[in-house]
Structures are given as structure tokens and as C-alpha cells.
Amino acid sequence: MNTFTKRSLATAAVTGLVVVGGASAATADDTRQQDRQESVLGGPIDIGGIDIGSQQDSASSSSTSSTESDEDGTEARSSEERDSSSTDAGLGVGGLSIDPRGSFLSEGSSTSEDDGEDTTSQRDTDLAGSLGIESEGVSGFVEQDGSSSESDTSLDRDADGTEVERSRSEQDRAAGGGFDTGGFAIQPGGRLSTLSDSTSADDGDERTDERRGVLDLGAPFSYEGGTYVLDFFSADGEESASAETDEDGTETEQSSSEDERSETFGGTVEGGEGDPGLLLDSEDLEAQDD
């Protein structure tokens, strides 16, 4: 007695997923069974470019003044203070291409004859996936500026004469950075394969079992190289002056100081490539003969 039945499923595609399946089954002294499942996933994506930027500005100022007059004379004071800062950052990515792919295959079959005295079964499983990324280049920068100033003025006029004092202080800070690299590409991928097979004959007196698993991972990459630079700049300045006038004449004092620093760090990254990978292969075989 031999019975064979087939069932098929039509192909369907939904968001890049394709599944093809078939199965058959029978129950009798002589039986055969086979099943198969297959899935494929793909979704290439192209992006023209990405630009990300941020900017922050802040400023503050304050001023005070006072004047006092009495029988002793006139006294006037004034002060002014200003602060400002700005931060600018950006990141740009050239044309970007992403191509994810995956596949899954499972297939099995079994055969039984003479009430199970002769039995054969086999199962195969294959899983693969990859993710390809390619970009024309990456550039980025960070800049920060800051400045502050202070000013004080005082005037004292009385019977003894006139006394004037002025002072001013300035500070300036700036920092900048940049990074630029050429196009790069990376293609990570993985594959897992398993196989199991068993055979039995003469009511199990003779049996063979075989199992094998293979895991293969890889991530080849390449890049063209690029340059980087960091700039630091600072400047400090102070200035003070005083004048005193009385019956003896006029006395003037003035002083100033300046401090300026600038540092630059930079370098170049050479292009390169690599292909790291991992391979694991295990196999198990067992045989029995009575």
C-alpha cells in the first residue's frame, strides 16, 4: 500500500517577505513525509544625505550709575558688565545606502517501511543574513565662542581737587573642532547551518545518527581616511588709569596687560580595510551495529 499526497501554497509577497511552502503526509505501513519552508527578506534603502546642526547664543549686560552731590563736592560712579557666548555644532553625512537581507530555509523528510522497521529521517536548516552600509563621507565640527568685558569709572570732585579712576577688563575664549573622513563601507553578514540525519534498519539493530552545525560570521569593512583638527584660542586684557588734580598739579597713572594663547592639534587618519570573521564547525557522528 502506497499513498502520496501533495499540498502546495501559492507564493505571496508582503513588505519584501516571500514564503514558499509545501507539505505532504500519509499514514500506513509504507509512508513518506516531506516539508519545506523558505523565507527571504530584502529591503534596500537609499538616503540622499543627512545634516544635523545645533546653535545656541546667549548674551547679558548690566550697568549701574550713581551721582551724589553735597557741600563737600560731587561724587559719581558708573559700572558696566557684558557677557556673551555661542555654541555651534554640526554633523553631515553624504549619500547613504543600506541593504538589509535575510533568508531562512527549513527542509525535512522522513520515510518508514514495513511497520517502522526501516526508518530514515533528515532535517536541514539554513539561516543567513547580511546588512550592507555604504556612505560617501562624514564630516562634523564643534565651535564655541565666549567673551566678557567689565568697565568701572569713578569721579570725585571736592575742595581738594578732582580724582578720576577708570578700569577695564576683557576676556575672549574660542574653541573649535572638526572631523572629516572619506567614504566608508561595511558589509556584516552571518550564516547558521544545521544538519541532522538518522537511519534505522531491522527493528533498530542498526542505527546511525549524524548532526552538524556551522556558524560563519564576517564583517568586511573599508574606509578612505580623513583628517581631524582642534583649535583653542584665549585672550585676556586689562587696563586701568587714574588721574588726580589738586593745587599741586595733575598726577596720572596708567597700566595695561595682555595675554594671548593659541593652540592647534591636528592629524590625518589613513584609509584602511579589514575582514574580521568567526567560523565554528561542529560535527557529531554516532553509529550502532548489533
GROMACS .gro file of C-alpha atoms in nm, residues 62-258:
model
  197
   62SER     CA    1   2.416   9.523   3.314
   63SER     CA    2   2.510   9.877   3.403
   64THR     CA    3   2.482  10.091   3.714
   65SER     CA    4   2.550  10.458   3.781
   66SER     CA    5   2.519  10.686   4.082
   67THR     CA    6   2.582  11.054   4.147
   68GLU     CA    7   2.597  11.226   4.484
   69SER     CA    8   2.639  11.600   4.541
   70ASP     CA    9   2.661  11.782   4.873
   71GLU     CA   10   2.852  12.064   5.035
   72ASP     CA   11   3.170  11.859   5.014
   73GLY     CA   12   3.151  11.828   4.636
   74THR     CA   13   3.035  11.579   4.372
   75GLU     CA   14   3.096  11.200   4.362
   76ALA     CA   15   2.992  10.996   4.061
   77ARG     CA   16   3.033  10.621   3.995
   78SER     CA   17   2.937  10.404   3.698
   79SER     CA   18   2.999  10.038   3.603
   80GLU     CA   19   2.913   9.821   3.306
   81GLU     CA   20   2.938   9.445   3.252
   82ARG     CA   21   2.873   9.240   2.937
   83ASP     CA   22   2.883   8.864   2.875
   84SER     CA   23   2.818   8.671   2.555
   85SER     CA   24   2.866   8.311   2.445
   86SER     CA   25   2.777   8.100   2.144
   87THR     CA   26   2.799   7.731   2.064
   88ASP     CA   27   2.764   7.578   1.719
   89ALA     CA   28   2.780   7.208   1.634
   90GLY     CA   29   2.705   7.013   1.320
   91LEU     CA   30   2.724   6.670   1.161
   92GLY     CA   31   2.689   6.587   0.795
   93VAL     CA   32   2.662   6.252   0.622
   94GLY     CA   33   2.683   6.214   0.247
   95GLY     CA   34   2.466   5.982   0.043
   96LEU     CA   35   2.383   5.669   0.242
   97SER     CA   36   2.280   5.328   0.116
   98ILE     CA   37   2.153   5.045   0.338
   99ASP     CA   38   2.073   4.697   0.208
  100PRO     CA   39   1.948   4.453   0.474
  101ARG     CA   40   1.892   4.097   0.357
  102GLY     CA   41   1.799   3.770   0.523
  103SER     CA   42   1.691   3.420   0.429
  104PHE     CA   43   1.559   3.117   0.613
  105LEU     CA   44   1.530   2.763   0.477
  106SER     CA   45   1.399   2.461   0.663
  107GLU     CA   46   1.355   2.128   0.488
  108GLY     CA   47   1.285   1.783   0.627
  109SER     CA   48   1.187   1.441   0.507
  110SER     CA   49   1.111   1.102   0.662
  111THR     CA   50   1.040   0.753   0.523
  112SER     CA   51   0.905   0.449   0.703
  113GLU     CA   52   0.856   0.099   0.560
  114ASP     CA   53   0.737  -0.235   0.699
  115ASP     CA   54   0.578  -0.106   1.015
  116GLY     CA   55   0.874   0.113   1.107
  117GLU     CA   56   1.148  -0.147   1.089
  118ASP     CA   57   1.324   0.062   0.821
  119THR     CA   58   1.316   0.436   0.908
  120THR     CA   59   1.502   0.726   0.751
  121SER     CA   60   1.470   1.092   0.856
  122GLN     CA   61   1.659   1.406   0.756
  123ARG     CA   62   1.635   1.772   0.860
  124ASP     CA   63   1.821   2.071   0.712
  125THR     CA   64   1.808   2.427   0.845
  126ASP     CA   65   1.981   2.726   0.688
  127LEU     CA   66   1.966   3.083   0.821
  128ALA     CA   67   2.156   3.369   0.656
  129GLY     CA   68   2.155   3.745   0.698
  130SER     CA   69   2.354   4.049   0.591
  131LEU     CA   70   2.346   4.426   0.637
  132GLY     CA   71   2.535   4.640   0.387
  133ILE     CA   72   2.604   5.006   0.463
  134GLU     CA   73   2.782   5.246   0.230
  135SER     CA   74   2.833   5.620   0.280
  136GLU     CA   75   3.005   5.888   0.077
  137GLY     CA   76   3.160   6.056   0.382
  138VAL     CA   77   3.113   6.200   0.728
  139SER     CA   78   3.202   6.550   0.850
  140GLY     CA   79   3.148   6.713   1.187
  141PHE     CA   80   3.252   7.021   1.379
  142VAL     CA   81   3.207   7.186   1.718
  143GLU     CA   82   3.274   7.555   1.782
  144GLN     CA   83   3.234   7.762   2.096
  145ASP     CA   84   3.298   8.132   2.149
  146GLY     CA   85   3.279   8.341   2.462
  147SER     CA   86   3.360   8.698   2.556
  148SER     CA   87   3.314   8.922   2.856
  149SER     CA   88   3.404   9.279   2.944
  150GLU     CA   89   3.390   9.496   3.254
  151SER     CA   90   3.426   9.868   3.292
  152ASP     CA   91   3.433  10.088   3.606
  153THR     CA   92   3.455  10.465   3.626
  154SER     CA   93   3.457  10.691   3.933
  155LEU     CA   94   3.479  11.067   3.966
  156ASP     CA   95   3.538  11.252   4.293
  157ARG     CA   96   3.545  11.631   4.290
  158ASP     CA   97   3.573  11.831   4.611
  159ALA     CA   98   3.762  12.124   4.759
  160ASP     CA   99   4.091  11.938   4.738
  161GLY     CA  100   4.062  11.884   4.365
  162THR     CA  101   3.939  11.620   4.123
  163GLU     CA  102   4.017  11.247   4.132
  164VAL     CA  103   3.924  11.022   3.840
  165GLU     CA  104   3.968  10.642   3.818
  166ARG     CA  105   3.891  10.416   3.523
  167SER     CA  106   3.942  10.039   3.480
  168ARG     CA  107   3.851   9.794   3.208
  169SER     CA  108   3.888   9.415   3.173
  170GLU     CA  109   3.825   9.199   2.867
  171GLN     CA  110   3.827   8.824   2.815
  172ASP     CA  111   3.781   8.622   2.500
  173ARG     CA  112   3.763   8.242   2.463
  174ALA     CA  113   3.721   8.035   2.149
  175ALA     CA  114   3.741   7.663   2.078
  176GLY     CA  115   3.682   7.478   1.753
  177GLY     CA  116   3.699   7.125   1.626
  178GLY     CA  117   3.639   6.936   1.306
  179PHE     CA  118   3.642   6.584   1.167
  180ASP     CA  119   3.628   6.470   0.810
  181THR     CA  120   3.651   6.118   0.672
  182GLY     CA  121   3.612   5.983   0.324
  183GLY     CA  122   3.357   5.726   0.216
  184PHE     CA  123   3.331   5.405   0.410
  185ALA     CA  124   3.160   5.072   0.352
  186ILE     CA  125   3.079   4.782   0.582
  187GLN     CA  126   2.916   4.451   0.493
  188PRO     CA  127   2.848   4.243   0.807
  189GLY     CA  128   2.695   3.904   0.743
  190GLY     CA  129   2.618   3.579   0.920
  191ARG     CA  130   2.517   3.224   0.836
  192LEU     CA  131   2.393   2.937   1.052
  193SER     CA  132   2.353   2.591   0.906
  194THR     CA  133   2.240   2.275   1.089
  195LEU     CA  134   2.202   1.921   0.958
  196SER     CA  135   2.061   1.616   1.132
  197ASP     CA  136   2.022   1.269   0.979
  198SER     CA  137   1.921   0.936   1.129
  199THR     CA  138   1.877   0.588   0.981
  200SER     CA  139   1.735   0.277   1.146
  201ALA     CA  140   1.711  -0.071   0.995
  202ASP     CA  141   1.596  -0.417   1.113
  203ASP     CA  142   1.396  -0.306   1.413
  204GLY     CA  143   1.671  -0.069   1.536
  205ASP     CA  144   1.957  -0.323   1.545
  206GLU     CA  145   2.147  -0.092   1.310
  207ARG     CA  146   2.129   0.286   1.379
  208THR     CA  147   2.322   0.584   1.250
  209ASP     CA  148   2.286   0.938   1.379
  210GLU     CA  149   2.467   1.240   1.231
  211ARG     CA  150   2.449   1.602   1.347
  212ARG     CA  151   2.644   1.901   1.219
  213GLY     CA  152   2.631   2.276   1.291
  214VAL     CA  153   2.816   2.555   1.111
  215LEU     CA  154   2.826   2.919   1.224
  216ASP     CA  155   3.002   3.166   0.995
  217LEU     CA  156   3.024   3.538   1.080
  218GLY     CA  157   3.206   3.812   0.891
  219ALA     CA  158   3.220   4.191   0.872
  220PRO     CA  159   3.445   4.321   0.593
  221PHE     CA  160   3.493   4.699   0.600
  222SER     CA  161   3.691   4.972   0.425
  223TYR     CA  162   3.734   5.348   0.461
  224GLU     CA  163   3.922   5.613   0.269
  225GLY     CA  164   4.064   5.803   0.568
  226GLY     CA  165   4.027   6.162   0.686
  227THR     CA  166   4.161   6.449   0.891
  228TYR     CA  167   4.083   6.599   1.230
  229VAL     CA  168   4.170   6.932   1.389
  230LEU     CA  169   4.118   7.103   1.726
  231ASP     CA  170   4.176   7.477   1.780
  232PHE     CA  171   4.195   7.660   2.113
  233PHE     CA  172   4.229   8.035   2.147
  234SER     CA  173   4.222   8.259   2.456
  235ALA     CA  174   4.293   8.628   2.515
  236ASP     CA  175   4.291   8.833   2.834
  237GLY     CA  176   4.331   9.207   2.860
  238GLU     CA  177   4.325   9.450   3.149
  239GLU     CA  178   4.360   9.827   3.151
  240SER     CA  179   4.346  10.078   3.436
  241ALA     CA  180   4.401  10.454   3.454
  242SER     CA  181   4.379  10.716   3.729
  243ALA     CA  182   4.417  11.095   3.733
  244GLU     CA  183   4.429  11.327   4.033
  245THR     CA  184   4.424  11.707   4.008
  246ASP     CA  185   4.479  11.945   4.301
  247GLU     CA  186   4.660  12.266   4.379
  248ASP     CA  187   4.993  12.092   4.327
  249GLY     CA  188   4.909  11.987   3.972
  250THR     CA  189   4.789  11.673   3.798
  251GLU     CA  190   4.912  11.318   3.864
  252THR     CA  191   4.827  11.042   3.615
  253GLU     CA  192   4.883  10.665   3.639
  254GLN     CA  193   4.807  10.412   3.366
  255SER     CA  194   4.872  10.037   3.327
  256SER     CA  195   4.768   9.763   3.086
  257SER     CA  196   4.837   9.391   3.037
  258GLU     CA  197   4.752   9.146   2.761
   0.00000   0.00000   0.00000
